[in-house]
PDB file of C-alpha atoms in Angstrom:
ATOM      1  CA  MET A   1     -10.752  -6.607  22.401  1.00  0.00           C
ATOM      2  CA  SER A   2     -11.103  -2.875  22.806  1.00  0.00           C
ATOM      3  CA  ARG A   3     -13.901  -1.305  20.801  1.00  0.00           C
ATOM      4  CA  THR A   4     -11.738   1.710  20.026  1.00  0.00           C
ATOM      5  CA  PRO A   5      -8.100   0.627  19.840  1.00  0.00           C
ATOM      6  CA  ASP A   6      -5.546   3.322  19.161  1.00  0.00           C
ATOM      7  CA  ILE A   7      -1.825   4.017  19.044  1.00  0.00           C
ATOM      8  CA  THR A   8       0.366   6.996  19.807  1.00  0.00           C
ATOM      9  CA  VAL A   9       1.794   8.556  16.657  1.00  0.00           C
ATOM     10  CA  PRO A  10       5.110  10.333  17.308  1.00  0.00           C
ATOM     11  CA  ASP A  11       5.774  13.925  16.300  1.00  0.00           C
ATOM     12  CA  LEU A  12       6.314  13.963  12.530  1.00  0.00           C
ATOM     13  CA  THR A  13       7.172  17.649  12.161  1.00  0.00           C
ATOM     14  CA  GLY A  14       9.674  18.082   9.329  1.00  0.00           C
ATOM     15  CA  ARG A  15       8.866  14.711   7.796  1.00  0.00           C
ATOM     16  CA  ARG A  16       7.416  14.370   4.303  1.00  0.00           C
ATOM     17  CA  ALA A  17       4.872  11.572   3.958  1.00  0.00           C
ATOM     18  CA  VAL A  18       3.467  10.256   0.675  1.00  0.00           C
ATOM     19  CA  LEU A  19       0.281   8.202   0.952  1.00  0.00           C
ATOM     20  CA  THR A  20      -1.543   6.522  -1.926  1.00  0.00           C
ATOM     21  CA  GLY A  21      -5.259   5.894  -1.574  1.00  0.00           C
ATOM     22  CA  GLY A  22      -5.562   8.685   0.971  1.00  0.00           C
ATOM     23  CA  SER A  23      -8.682  10.393  -0.355  1.00  0.00           C
ATOM     24  CA  ASP A  24     -11.239   8.114   1.317  1.00  0.00           C
ATOM     25  CA  GLY A  25     -11.784   5.053   3.467  1.00  0.00           C
ATOM     26  CA  ILE A  26      -8.911   3.669   5.532  1.00  0.00           C
ATOM     27  CA  GLY A  27      -6.448   5.877   3.671  1.00  0.00           C
ATOM     28  CA  LEU A  28      -8.204   9.072   4.708  1.00  0.00           C
ATOM     29  CA  ARG A  29      -8.091   7.969   8.349  1.00  0.00           C
ATOM     30  CA  ILE A  30      -4.350   7.380   8.013  1.00  0.00           C
ATOM     31  CA  ALA A  31      -3.925  10.739   6.281  1.00  0.00           C
ATOM     32  CA  ARG A  32      -5.683  12.577   9.088  1.00  0.00           C
ATOM     33  CA  ARG A  33      -3.408  11.029  11.717  1.00  0.00           C
ATOM     34  CA  LEU A  34      -0.235  11.806   9.771  1.00  0.00           C
ATOM     35  CA  ALA A  35      -1.298  15.423   9.285  1.00  0.00           C
ATOM     36  CA  ALA A  36      -2.287  15.788  12.942  1.00  0.00           C
ATOM     37  CA  ALA A  37       1.189  14.558  13.920  1.00  0.00           C
ATOM     38  CA  GLY A  38       2.761  17.365  11.886  1.00  0.00           C
ATOM     39  CA  ALA A  39       3.842  15.556   8.735  1.00  0.00           C
ATOM     40  CA  GLU A  40       3.962  17.365   5.422  1.00  0.00           C
ATOM     41  CA  LEU A  41       1.473  15.166   3.616  1.00  0.00           C
ATOM     42  CA  VAL A  42       1.374  14.472  -0.115  1.00  0.00           C
ATOM     43  CA  LEU A  43      -1.702  12.667  -1.435  1.00  0.00           C
ATOM     44  CA  PRO A  44      -1.375  11.255  -4.969  1.00  0.00           C
ATOM     45  CA  VAL A  45      -4.949  10.760  -6.180  1.00  0.00           C
ATOM     46  CA  ARG A  46      -6.813   9.528  -9.242  1.00  0.00           C
ATOM     47  CA  ASN A  47      -9.869  11.708  -8.637  1.00  0.00           C
ATOM     48  CA  PRO A  48      -9.035  15.430  -8.143  1.00  0.00           C
ATOM     49  CA  ARG A  49     -12.444  16.199  -6.603  1.00  0.00           C
ATOM     50  CA  LYS A  50     -12.060  13.521  -3.965  1.00  0.00           C
ATOM     51  CA  GLY A  51      -8.524  14.735  -3.364  1.00  0.00           C
ATOM     52  CA  ALA A  52      -9.730  18.285  -2.763  1.00  0.00           C
ATOM     53  CA  ASP A  53     -12.458  17.022  -0.432  1.00  0.00           C
ATOM     54  CA  ALA A  54      -9.852  15.040   1.527  1.00  0.00           C
ATOM     55  CA  VAL A  55      -7.612  18.084   1.888  1.00  0.00           C
ATOM     56  CA  ALA A  56     -10.563  20.144   3.133  1.00  0.00           C
ATOM     57  CA  ALA A  57     -11.524  17.477   5.678  1.00  0.00           C
ATOM     58  CA  ILE A  58      -7.950  17.198   6.954  1.00  0.00           C
ATOM     59  CA  ARG A  59      -7.565  20.963   7.298  1.00  0.00           C
ATOM     60  CA  GLU A  60     -10.898  21.255   9.061  1.00  0.00           C
ATOM     61  CA  GLU A  61      -9.716  18.699  11.613  1.00  0.00           C
ATOM     62  CA  THR A  62      -6.144  20.022  11.794  1.00  0.00           C
ATOM     63  CA  PRO A  63      -6.047  23.735  10.979  1.00  0.00           C
ATOM     64  CA  GLY A  64      -2.735  24.674   9.436  1.00  0.00           C
ATOM     65  CA  ALA A  65      -2.035  21.122   8.245  1.00  0.00           C
ATOM     66  CA  THR A  66       0.469  20.957   5.407  1.00  0.00           C
ATOM     67  CA  VAL A  67      -1.232  18.745   2.832  1.00  0.00           C
ATOM     68  CA  SER A  68      -1.345  18.766  -0.952  1.00  0.00           C
ATOM     69  CA  VAL A  69      -2.481  16.530  -3.794  1.00  0.00           C
ATOM     70  CA  ARG A  70      -0.714  15.230  -6.888  1.00  0.00           C
ATOM     71  CA  GLU A  71      -2.113  13.341  -9.860  1.00  0.00           C
ATOM     72  CA  LEU A  72      -1.652   9.576  -9.950  1.00  0.00           C
ATOM     73  CA  GLU A  73      -3.302   6.702 -11.786  1.00  0.00           C
ATOM     74  CA  LEU A  74      -1.623   3.574 -10.440  1.00  0.00           C
ATOM     75  CA  SER A  75      -2.938   1.510 -13.339  1.00  0.00           C
ATOM     76  CA  SER A  76      -0.762   3.552 -15.726  1.00  0.00           C
ATOM     77  CA  LEU A  77       3.021   3.238 -15.571  1.00  0.00           C
ATOM     78  CA  ALA A  78       3.305   6.543 -17.434  1.00  0.00           C
ATOM     79  CA  SER A  79       1.281   8.268 -14.695  1.00  0.00           C
ATOM     80  CA  VAL A  80       3.465   6.706 -11.992  1.00  0.00           C
ATOM     81  CA  ALA A  81       6.591   7.862 -13.830  1.00  0.00           C
ATOM     82  CA  ALA A  82       5.158  11.392 -14.124  1.00  0.00           C
ATOM     83  CA  LEU A  83       4.502  11.563 -10.385  1.00  0.00           C
ATOM     84  CA  GLY A  84       8.006  10.302  -9.686  1.00  0.00           C
ATOM     85  CA  ALA A  85       9.469  12.977 -11.961  1.00  0.00           C
ATOM     86  CA  THR A  86       7.376  15.687 -10.269  1.00  0.00           C
ATOM     87  CA  LEU A  87       8.477  14.725  -6.770  1.00  0.00           C
ATOM     88  CA  ARG A  88      12.118  14.347  -7.810  1.00  0.00           C
ATOM     89  CA  GLU A  89      12.002  17.812  -9.371  1.00  0.00           C
ATOM     90  CA  GLU A  90      10.680  19.160  -6.079  1.00  0.00           C
ATOM     91  CA  GLY A  91      13.810  17.672  -4.529  1.00  0.00           C
ATOM     92  CA  ARG A  92      12.378  16.981  -1.074  1.00  0.00           C
ATOM     93  CA  PRO A  93      13.359  13.781   0.751  1.00  0.00           C
ATOM     94  CA  VAL A  94      10.501  11.390   1.420  1.00  0.00           C
ATOM     95  CA  HIS A  95      10.550  10.050   4.977  1.00  0.00           C
ATOM     96  CA  ILE A  96       7.348   7.990   4.916  1.00  0.00           C
ATOM     97  CA  LEU A  97       5.745   6.197   1.982  1.00  0.00           C
ATOM     98  CA  ILE A  98       2.539   4.253   2.586  1.00  0.00           C
ATOM     99  CA  ASN A  99       1.436   2.210  -0.420  1.00  0.00           C
ATOM    100  CA  ASN A 100      -2.221   1.896   0.533  1.00  0.00           C
ATOM    101  CA  ALA A 101      -4.303   2.278  -2.638  1.00  0.00           C
ATOM    102  CA  GLY A 102      -5.790  -0.704  -4.373  1.00  0.00           C
ATOM    103  CA  VAL A 103      -8.633  -2.276  -6.323  1.00  0.00           C
ATOM    104  CA  MET A 104     -10.487  -5.454  -5.457  1.00  0.00           C
ATOM    105  CA  THR A 105     -12.293  -8.145  -7.426  1.00  0.00           C
ATOM    106  CA  PRO A 106     -13.704  -6.651 -10.606  1.00  0.00           C
ATOM    107  CA  PRO A 107     -16.356  -9.224 -11.556  1.00  0.00           C
ATOM    108  CA  GLU A 108     -14.874  -9.512 -15.037  1.00  0.00           C
ATOM    109  CA  ARG A 109     -11.182  -9.499 -15.890  1.00  0.00           C
ATOM    110  CA  GLN A 110      -9.910  -6.026 -16.729  1.00  0.00           C
ATOM    111  CA  THR A 111      -6.491  -4.754 -17.735  1.00  0.00           C
ATOM    112  CA  THR A 112      -4.416  -1.688 -16.993  1.00  0.00           C
ATOM    113  CA  THR A 113      -3.290   0.860 -19.566  1.00  0.00           C
ATOM    114  CA  ASP A 114      -0.178  -1.265 -20.022  1.00  0.00           C
ATOM    115  CA  GLY A 115      -2.049  -4.545 -20.504  1.00  0.00           C
ATOM    116  CA  PHE A 116      -1.563  -6.090 -17.051  1.00  0.00           C
ATOM    117  CA  GLU A 117      -4.417  -7.753 -15.160  1.00  0.00           C
ATOM    118  CA  LEU A 118      -5.947  -4.822 -13.289  1.00  0.00           C
ATOM    119  CA  GLN A 119      -5.367  -5.986  -9.704  1.00  0.00           C
ATOM    120  CA  PHE A 120      -1.822  -7.214 -10.301  1.00  0.00           C
ATOM    121  CA  GLY A 121      -0.997  -4.095 -12.309  1.00  0.00           C
ATOM    122  CA  THR A 122      -2.500  -1.630  -9.818  1.00  0.00           C
ATOM    123  CA  ASN A 123      -2.021  -3.151  -6.383  1.00  0.00           C
ATOM    124  CA  HIS A 124       1.436  -4.534  -7.063  1.00  0.00           C
ATOM    125  CA  LEU A 125       3.204  -3.262 -10.183  1.00  0.00           C
ATOM    126  CA  GLY A 126       2.010   0.345  -9.873  1.00  0.00           C
ATOM    127  CA  HIS A 127       3.392   0.561  -6.357  1.00  0.00           C
ATOM    128  CA  VAL A 128       6.628  -1.211  -7.287  1.00  0.00           C
ATOM    129  CA  ALA A 129       7.127   1.378 -10.017  1.00  0.00           C
ATOM    130  CA  LEU A 130       6.391   4.187  -7.546  1.00  0.00           C
ATOM    131  CA  VAL A 131       9.067   2.905  -5.160  1.00  0.00           C
ATOM    132  CA  ALA A 132      11.523   2.636  -8.052  1.00  0.00           C
ATOM    133  CA  HIS A 133      10.887   6.183  -9.258  1.00  0.00           C
ATOM    134  CA  LEU A 134      11.074   7.611  -5.723  1.00  0.00           C
ATOM    135  CA  LEU A 135      14.111   5.601  -4.652  1.00  0.00           C
ATOM    136  CA  PRO A 136      16.551   8.570  -4.552  1.00  0.00           C
ATOM    137  CA  LEU A 137      14.118  10.532  -2.373  1.00  0.00           C
ATOM    138  CA  LEU A 138      13.448   7.520  -0.142  1.00  0.00           C
ATOM    139  CA  ARG A 139      17.154   6.969   0.348  1.00  0.00           C
ATOM    140  CA  ALA A 140      17.719  10.646   1.104  1.00  0.00           C
ATOM    141  CA  GLY A 141      14.967  10.534   3.744  1.00  0.00           C
ATOM    142  CA  ARG A 142      16.061   7.156   5.153  1.00  0.00           C
ATOM    143  CA  ALA A 143      12.423   6.376   4.605  1.00  0.00           C
ATOM    144  CA  ARG A 144       9.997   3.999   6.189  1.00  0.00           C
ATOM    145  CA  VAL A 145       8.065   2.277   3.383  1.00  0.00           C
ATOM    146  CA  THR A 146       4.852   0.488   4.341  1.00  0.00           C
ATOM    147  CA  SER A 147       2.982  -1.723   1.898  1.00  0.00           C
ATOM    148  CA  GLN A 148      -0.681  -2.457   2.604  1.00  0.00           C
ATOM    149  CA  LEU A 149      -1.613  -6.109   2.060  1.00  0.00           C
ATOM    150  CA  SER A 150      -4.820  -7.987   2.874  1.00  0.00           C
ATOM    151  CA  VAL A 151      -6.046 -11.023   4.757  1.00  0.00           C
ATOM    152  CA  ALA A 152      -6.478 -12.411   1.244  1.00  0.00           C
ATOM    153  CA  ALA A 153      -2.687 -12.887   1.164  1.00  0.00           C
ATOM    154  CA  ARG A 154      -3.083 -15.588   3.806  1.00  0.00           C
ATOM    155  CA  SER A 155      -3.740 -18.149   1.088  1.00  0.00           C
ATOM    156  CA  GLY A 156      -3.148 -18.494  -2.624  1.00  0.00           C
ATOM    157  CA  ARG A 157       0.003 -18.153  -4.679  1.00  0.00           C
ATOM    158  CA  VAL A 158       1.763 -16.245  -7.400  1.00  0.00           C
ATOM    159  CA  ARG A 159       0.656 -17.966 -10.589  1.00  0.00           C
ATOM    160  CA  TRP A 160       3.943 -17.803 -12.458  1.00  0.00           C
ATOM    161  CA  ASP A 161       2.596 -19.605 -15.517  1.00  0.00           C
ATOM    162  CA  ASP A 162      -0.136 -16.965 -15.985  1.00  0.00           C
ATOM    163  CA  LEU A 163       0.609 -13.809 -13.995  1.00  0.00           C
ATOM    164  CA  GLN A 164      -1.991 -11.820 -15.931  1.00  0.00           C
ATOM    165  CA  TRP A 165      -4.842 -14.297 -15.353  1.00  0.00           C
ATOM    166  CA  GLU A 166      -5.668 -14.727 -19.020  1.00  0.00           C
ATOM    167  CA  GLU A 167      -7.233 -18.065 -18.076  1.00  0.00           C
ATOM    168  CA  GLY A 168      -9.558 -18.946 -15.195  1.00  0.00           C
ATOM    169  CA  TYR A 169     -10.163 -15.458 -13.785  1.00  0.00           C
ATOM    170  CA  GLY A 170     -13.470 -16.453 -12.164  1.00  0.00           C
ATOM    171  CA  ASN A 171     -14.708 -13.812  -9.713  1.00  0.00           C
ATOM    172  CA  GLY A 172     -11.267 -12.264  -9.348  1.00  0.00           C
ATOM    173  CA  MET A 173     -10.540 -13.214  -5.725  1.00  0.00           C
ATOM    174  CA  ALA A 174      -7.621 -15.520  -6.546  1.00  0.00           C
ATOM    175  CA  ALA A 175      -6.129 -12.796  -8.733  1.00  0.00           C
ATOM    176  CA  TYR A 176      -6.610 -10.314  -5.893  1.00  0.00           C
ATOM    177  CA  SER A 177      -4.808 -12.666  -3.499  1.00  0.00           C
ATOM    178  CA  GLN A 178      -1.948 -12.995  -5.970  1.00  0.00           C
ATOM    179  CA  SER A 179      -1.583  -9.219  -6.225  1.00  0.00           C
ATOM    180  CA  LYS A 180      -1.289  -8.896  -2.447  1.00  0.00           C
ATOM    181  CA  ILE A 181       1.053 -11.874  -2.063  1.00  0.00           C
ATOM    182  CA  ALA A 182       3.355 -10.494  -4.739  1.00  0.00           C
ATOM    183  CA  PHE A 183       3.259  -7.064  -3.129  1.00  0.00           C
ATOM    184  CA  GLY A 184       4.083  -8.519   0.290  1.00  0.00           C
ATOM    185  CA  LEU A 185       7.015 -10.480  -1.115  1.00  0.00           C
ATOM    186  CA  PHE A 186       8.267  -7.294  -2.773  1.00  0.00           C
ATOM    187  CA  ALA A 187       7.988  -5.349   0.500  1.00  0.00           C
ATOM    188  CA  LEU A 188      10.057  -7.920   2.366  1.00  0.00           C
ATOM    189  CA  GLU A 189      12.626  -8.119  -0.421  1.00  0.00           C
ATOM    190  CA  LEU A 190      12.911  -4.319  -0.432  1.00  0.00           C
ATOM    191  CA  ASP A 191      13.917  -4.433   3.212  1.00  0.00           C
ATOM    192  CA  ARG A 192      16.471  -7.182   2.562  1.00  0.00           C
ATOM    193  CA  ARG A 193      17.960  -5.355  -0.434  1.00  0.00           C
ATOM    194  CA  SER A 194      18.105  -2.095   1.478  1.00  0.00           C
ATOM    195  CA  ARG A 195      19.993  -3.710   4.335  1.00  0.00           C
ATOM    196  CA  ALA A 196      22.388  -5.449   1.947  1.00  0.00           C
ATOM    197  CA  GLY A 197      23.041  -2.308  -0.074  1.00  0.00           C
ATOM    198  CA  GLY A 198      23.006   0.244   2.721  1.00  0.00           C
ATOM    199  CA  TRP A 199      20.120   2.174   1.158  1.00  0.00           C
ATOM    200  CA  GLY A 200      18.832   3.325   4.547  1.00  0.00           C
ATOM    201  CA  ILE A 201      15.240   2.360   3.722  1.00  0.00           C
ATOM    202  CA  THR A 202      13.141   0.312   6.141  1.00  0.00           C
ATOM    203  CA  SER A 203      10.309  -1.642   4.555  1.00  0.00           C
ATOM    204  CA  ASN A 204       7.331  -3.114   6.399  1.00  0.00           C
ATOM    205  CA  ALA A 205       4.102  -4.797   5.379  1.00  0.00           C
ATOM    206  CA  SER A 206       0.719  -4.402   7.028  1.00  0.00           C
ATOM    207  CA  HIS A 207      -2.860  -5.511   6.598  1.00  0.00           C
ATOM    208  CA  PRO A 208      -6.052  -3.856   7.850  1.00  0.00           C
ATOM    209  CA  GLY A 209      -7.953  -6.968   8.853  1.00  0.00           C
ATOM    210  CA  VAL A 210     -11.603  -6.802   7.859  1.00  0.00           C
ATOM    211  CA  ALA A 211     -13.643  -3.600   7.975  1.00  0.00           C
ATOM    212  CA  PRO A 212     -16.378  -1.880   5.934  1.00  0.00           C
ATOM    213  CA  THR A 213     -14.408   0.180   3.435  1.00  0.00           C
ATOM    214  CA  SER A 214     -14.834   1.653  -0.021  1.00  0.00           C
ATOM    215  CA  LEU A 215     -13.097  -1.387  -1.549  1.00  0.00           C
ATOM    216  CA  LEU A 216     -16.306  -3.329  -0.957  1.00  0.00           C
ATOM    217  CA  MET A 217     -18.724  -0.705  -2.241  1.00  0.00           C
ATOM    218  CA  PRO A 218     -20.304  -0.534  -5.695  1.00  0.00           C
ATOM    219  CA  ARG A 219     -17.633   0.616  -8.144  1.00  0.00           C
ATOM    220  CA  ALA A 220     -18.861   1.505 -11.616  1.00  0.00           C
ATOM    221  CA  GLU A 221     -15.331   1.676 -13.005  1.00  0.00           C
ATOM    222  CA  LEU A 222     -14.833  -1.942 -11.949  1.00  0.00           C
ATOM    223  CA  GLY A 223     -18.153  -3.084 -13.356  1.00  0.00           C
ATOM    224  CA  ARG A 224     -19.635  -3.684  -9.897  1.00  0.00           C
ATOM    225  CA  ASP A 225     -23.066  -2.135  -9.335  1.00  0.00           C
ATOM    226  CA  GLN A 226     -23.702  -3.860  -6.000  1.00  0.00           C
ATOM    227  CA  PRO A 227     -21.664  -4.051  -2.775  1.00  0.00           C
ATOM    228  CA  ALA A 228     -19.173  -6.899  -2.700  1.00  0.00           C
ATOM    229  CA  ARG A 229     -20.453 -10.094  -1.122  1.00  0.00           C
ATOM    230  CA  GLY A 230     -20.290  -9.905   2.657  1.00  0.00           C
ATOM    231  CA  ARG A 231     -20.247  -6.081   2.807  1.00  0.00           C
ATOM    232  CA  ARG A 232     -23.568  -5.802   4.666  1.00  0.00           C
ATOM    233  CA  LEU A 233     -22.576  -8.424   7.234  1.00  0.00           C
ATOM    234  CA  ILE A 234     -19.189  -6.764   7.775  1.00  0.00           C
ATOM    235  CA  SER A 235     -20.872  -3.386   8.258  1.00  0.00           C
ATOM    236  CA  ALA A 236     -23.322  -4.817  10.781  1.00  0.00           C
ATOM    237  CA  LEU A 237     -20.594  -6.550  12.791  1.00  0.00           C
ATOM    238  CA  SER A 238     -18.389  -3.460  12.710  1.00  0.00           C
ATOM    239  CA  ALA A 239     -21.209  -1.202  13.936  1.00  0.00           C
ATOM    240  CA  ARG A 240     -21.742  -3.527  16.911  1.00  0.00           C
ATOM    241  CA  GLY A 241     -18.046  -3.924  17.712  1.00  0.00           C
ATOM    242  CA  ILE A 242     -18.154  -7.651  17.018  1.00  0.00           C
ATOM    243  CA  LEU A 243     -15.012  -9.373  15.728  1.00  0.00           C
ATOM    244  CA  VAL A 244     -14.159  -7.141  12.742  1.00  0.00           C
ATOM    245  CA  GLY A 245     -12.653  -3.676  12.735  1.00  0.00           C
ATOM    246  CA  THR A 246     -13.795  -0.189  11.855  1.00  0.00           C
ATOM    247  CA  PRO A 247     -12.329   2.111   9.189  1.00  0.00           C
ATOM    248  CA  GLU A 248     -10.466   3.856  12.019  1.00  0.00           C
ATOM    249  CA  SER A 249      -8.990   0.721  13.593  1.00  0.00           C
ATOM    250  CA  ALA A 250      -8.225  -0.832  10.193  1.00  0.00           C
ATOM    251  CA  GLY A 251      -5.764   1.965   9.444  1.00  0.00           C
ATOM    252  CA  LEU A 252      -3.765   1.461  12.638  1.00  0.00           C
ATOM    253  CA  PRO A 253      -1.496  -1.414  11.505  1.00  0.00           C
ATOM    254  CA  ALA A 254      -0.192   0.618   8.559  1.00  0.00           C
ATOM    255  CA  LEU A 255       0.139   3.678  10.776  1.00  0.00           C
ATOM    256  CA  LEU A 256       2.092   1.672  13.348  1.00  0.00           C
ATOM    257  CA  ALA A 257       4.327   0.180  10.661  1.00  0.00           C
ATOM    258  CA  ALA A 258       4.983   3.627   9.206  1.00  0.00           C
ATOM    259  CA  THR A 259       5.706   5.547  12.397  1.00  0.00           C
ATOM    260  CA  SER A 260       6.765   3.293  15.278  1.00  0.00           C
ATOM    261  CA  PRO A 261      10.497   3.602  16.053  1.00  0.00           C
ATOM    262  CA  GLU A 262      10.618  -0.168  16.652  1.00  0.00           C
ATOM    263  CA  ALA A 263       9.091  -1.197  13.323  1.00  0.00           C
ATOM    264  CA  GLY A 264      11.477  -2.547  10.718  1.00  0.00           C
ATOM    265  CA  GLY A 265      11.222  -5.395   8.211  1.00  0.00           C
ATOM    266  CA  ARG A 266       8.092  -6.680   9.905  1.00  0.00           C
ATOM    267  CA  PHE A 267       4.440  -7.486   9.305  1.00  0.00           C
ATOM    268  CA  TYR A 268       1.595  -5.827  11.201  1.00  0.00           C
ATOM    269  CA  GLY A 269      -2.122  -6.385  11.477  1.00  0.00           C
ATOM    270  CA  PRO A 270      -4.978  -6.512  14.006  1.00  0.00           C
ATOM    271  CA  ARG A 271      -4.362  -8.844  16.933  1.00  0.00           C
ATOM    272  CA  GLY A 272      -7.976  -9.795  17.683  1.00  0.00           C
ATOM    273  CA  PRO A 273      -9.460 -13.258  16.982  1.00  0.00           C
ATOM    274  CA  GLY A 274      -8.599 -14.349  13.482  1.00  0.00           C
ATOM    275  CA  ASN A 275      -6.569 -11.132  13.064  1.00  0.00           C
ATOM    276  CA  VAL A 276      -9.584  -9.431  11.506  1.00  0.00           C
ATOM    277  CA  GLY A 277     -10.073  -6.682  14.103  1.00  0.00           C
ATOM    278  CA  GLY A 278      -8.602  -5.156  17.215  1.00  0.00           C
ATOM    279  CA  ALA A 279      -5.472  -3.265  18.168  1.00  0.00           C
ATOM    280  CA  PRO A 280      -2.457  -3.452  15.848  1.00  0.00           C
ATOM    281  CA  ALA A 281       0.486  -5.730  16.562  1.00  0.00           C
ATOM    282  CA  GLU A 282       3.335  -7.529  14.844  1.00  0.00           C
ATOM    283  CA  GLN A 283       2.192 -10.769  13.236  1.00  0.00           C
ATOM    284  CA  ARG A 284       3.695 -13.927  11.898  1.00  0.00           C
ATOM    285  CA  LEU A 285       4.174 -13.855   8.154  1.00  0.00           C
ATOM    286  CA  TYR A 286       1.481 -15.565   6.147  1.00  0.00           C
ATOM    287  CA  ARG A 287       2.758 -18.788   4.640  1.00  0.00           C
ATOM    288  CA  PRO A 288       2.778 -17.466   1.030  1.00  0.00           C
ATOM    289  CA  LEU A 289       5.111 -14.646   2.164  1.00  0.00           C
ATOM    290  CA  ARG A 290       7.808 -16.799   3.775  1.00  0.00           C
ATOM    291  CA  SER A 291       9.899 -17.858   0.773  1.00  0.00           C
ATOM    292  CA  ALA A 292      13.000 -15.727   0.160  1.00  0.00           C
ATOM    293  CA  GLU A 293      13.356 -17.397  -3.245  1.00  0.00           C
ATOM    294  CA  GLU A 294       9.838 -16.349  -4.238  1.00  0.00           C
ATOM    295  CA  ALA A 295      10.524 -12.825  -3.004  1.00  0.00           C
ATOM    296  CA  ALA A 296      13.693 -12.552  -5.083  1.00  0.00           C
ATOM    297  CA  ARG A 297      11.805 -13.852  -8.123  1.00  0.00           C
ATOM    298  CA  VAL A 298       9.002 -11.316  -7.622  1.00  0.00           C
ATOM    299  CA  TRP A 299      11.634  -8.574  -7.344  1.00  0.00           C
ATOM    300  CA  GLU A 300      13.340  -9.497 -10.612  1.00  0.00           C
ATOM    301  CA  VAL A 301      10.196 -10.174 -12.636  1.00  0.00           C
ATOM    302  CA  SER A 302       8.539  -6.976 -11.412  1.00  0.00           C
ATOM    303  CA  GLN A 303      11.518  -4.901 -12.558  1.00  0.00           C
ATOM    304  CA  GLU A 304      11.262  -6.441 -16.004  1.00  0.00           C
ATOM    305  CA  LEU A 305       7.528  -5.768 -16.224  1.00  0.00           C
ATOM    306  CA  ILE A 306       7.681  -2.115 -15.126  1.00  0.00           C
ATOM    307  CA  GLY A 307      10.842  -1.405 -17.128  1.00  0.00           C
ATOM    308  CA  VAL A 308      12.507   0.495 -14.275  1.00  0.00           C
ATOM    309  CA  PRO A 309      15.573  -1.182 -12.753  1.00  0.00           C
ATOM    310  CA  PHE A 310      16.531  -0.986  -9.117  1.00  0.00           C
ATOM    311  CA  PRO A 311      20.226  -0.655  -8.248  1.00  0.00           C
ATOM    312  CA  SER A 312      22.153  -3.732  -7.254  1.00  0.00           C
ATOM    313  CA  PRO A 313      22.511  -4.331  -3.500  1.00  0.00           C
ATOM    314  CA  VAL A 314      26.036  -2.852  -3.578  1.00  0.00           C
ATOM    315  CA  SER A 315      25.178   0.344  -5.453  1.00  0.00           C
ATOM    316  CA  GLY A 316      26.319   3.648  -4.058  1.00  0.00           C
ATOM    317  CA  ALA A 317      24.298   6.779  -3.342  1.00  0.00           C
ATOM    318  CA  PRO A 318      21.838   8.047  -5.974  1.00  0.00           C
ATOM    319  CA  ALA A 319      22.992  10.705  -8.379  1.00  0.00           C
ATOM    320  CA  THR A 320      19.787  12.758  -8.133  1.00  0.00           C
ATOM    321  CA  ARG A 321      20.321  15.980  -6.185  1.00  0.00           C
ATOM    322  CA  VAL A 322      17.975  16.119  -3.199  1.00  0.00           C
ATOM    323  CA  VAL A 323      17.400  19.228  -1.115  1.00  0.00           C
ATOM    324  CA  GLY A 324      17.308  18.991   2.654  1.00  0.00           C
ATOM    325  CA  GLY A 325      18.159  15.348   3.352  1.00  0.00           C
ATOM    326  CA  ARG A 326      18.398  14.653   7.041  1.00  0.00           C
TER     327      ARG A 326
END
């Protein structure tokens, strides 16, 4: 496989792109490419300092880039609702939404502000709520929504009898897998519902493969004072161009899913051996993502948990006034 795979990003001038998790790691690489292609980039961030640093880095690389930050804590439904209200008040259609942010394997079970297991509540429910709150803007922009999964979604299941992992949390990896499986099922159901209801939204899923990213670094807020297991090996392999990806290549599947004219209702990831590195390509759905019944169940249960309903598949246009829809 190529050591430095890449894709061509089309001209995004006049398009508004919202990217979570864009202040560092894979997300920052995606942000830089979107800005360089001319998108008006909105970065919702938890840490204002890191957000400001990201904006500075993007503008240094692309002078004149249109990029701004907003406040967002995905582990708080109130924060997600506040961001949604802010963007709706701005009244600008959203043409690209990349749900990239996430947390991974706190060594001890933690909960969100709203009492959900942290990974399920942040990786999945926080993003579901964001889509719900932005739905009028997404429909106005006939948006491409891309949801970032993980190779961890290749196995595991949604544990319906204990979604919040109150029992048997262990090291958190099974709970992490559940959060990504649920999120992938939601992404696919969003595309089906949009097609059925004529919402004009195209929803894809992607995964970055394996690469040395900030998810694997020590994270005091997660109670992890050492790199996640395997981080040093992944870094060494990545530096030598062996098997796994780099932070740059790991962002390409989501970028392809978000910008390619051909992408729609599909799943993207690296095409190298084991799908852990290499150039991006469409991939066969992981087995846990193939059940339409599971996807519909995730859709309904997630609405109940976030307390924000989606319209039925036959609903008409949103009532919110949006300025400048294309």
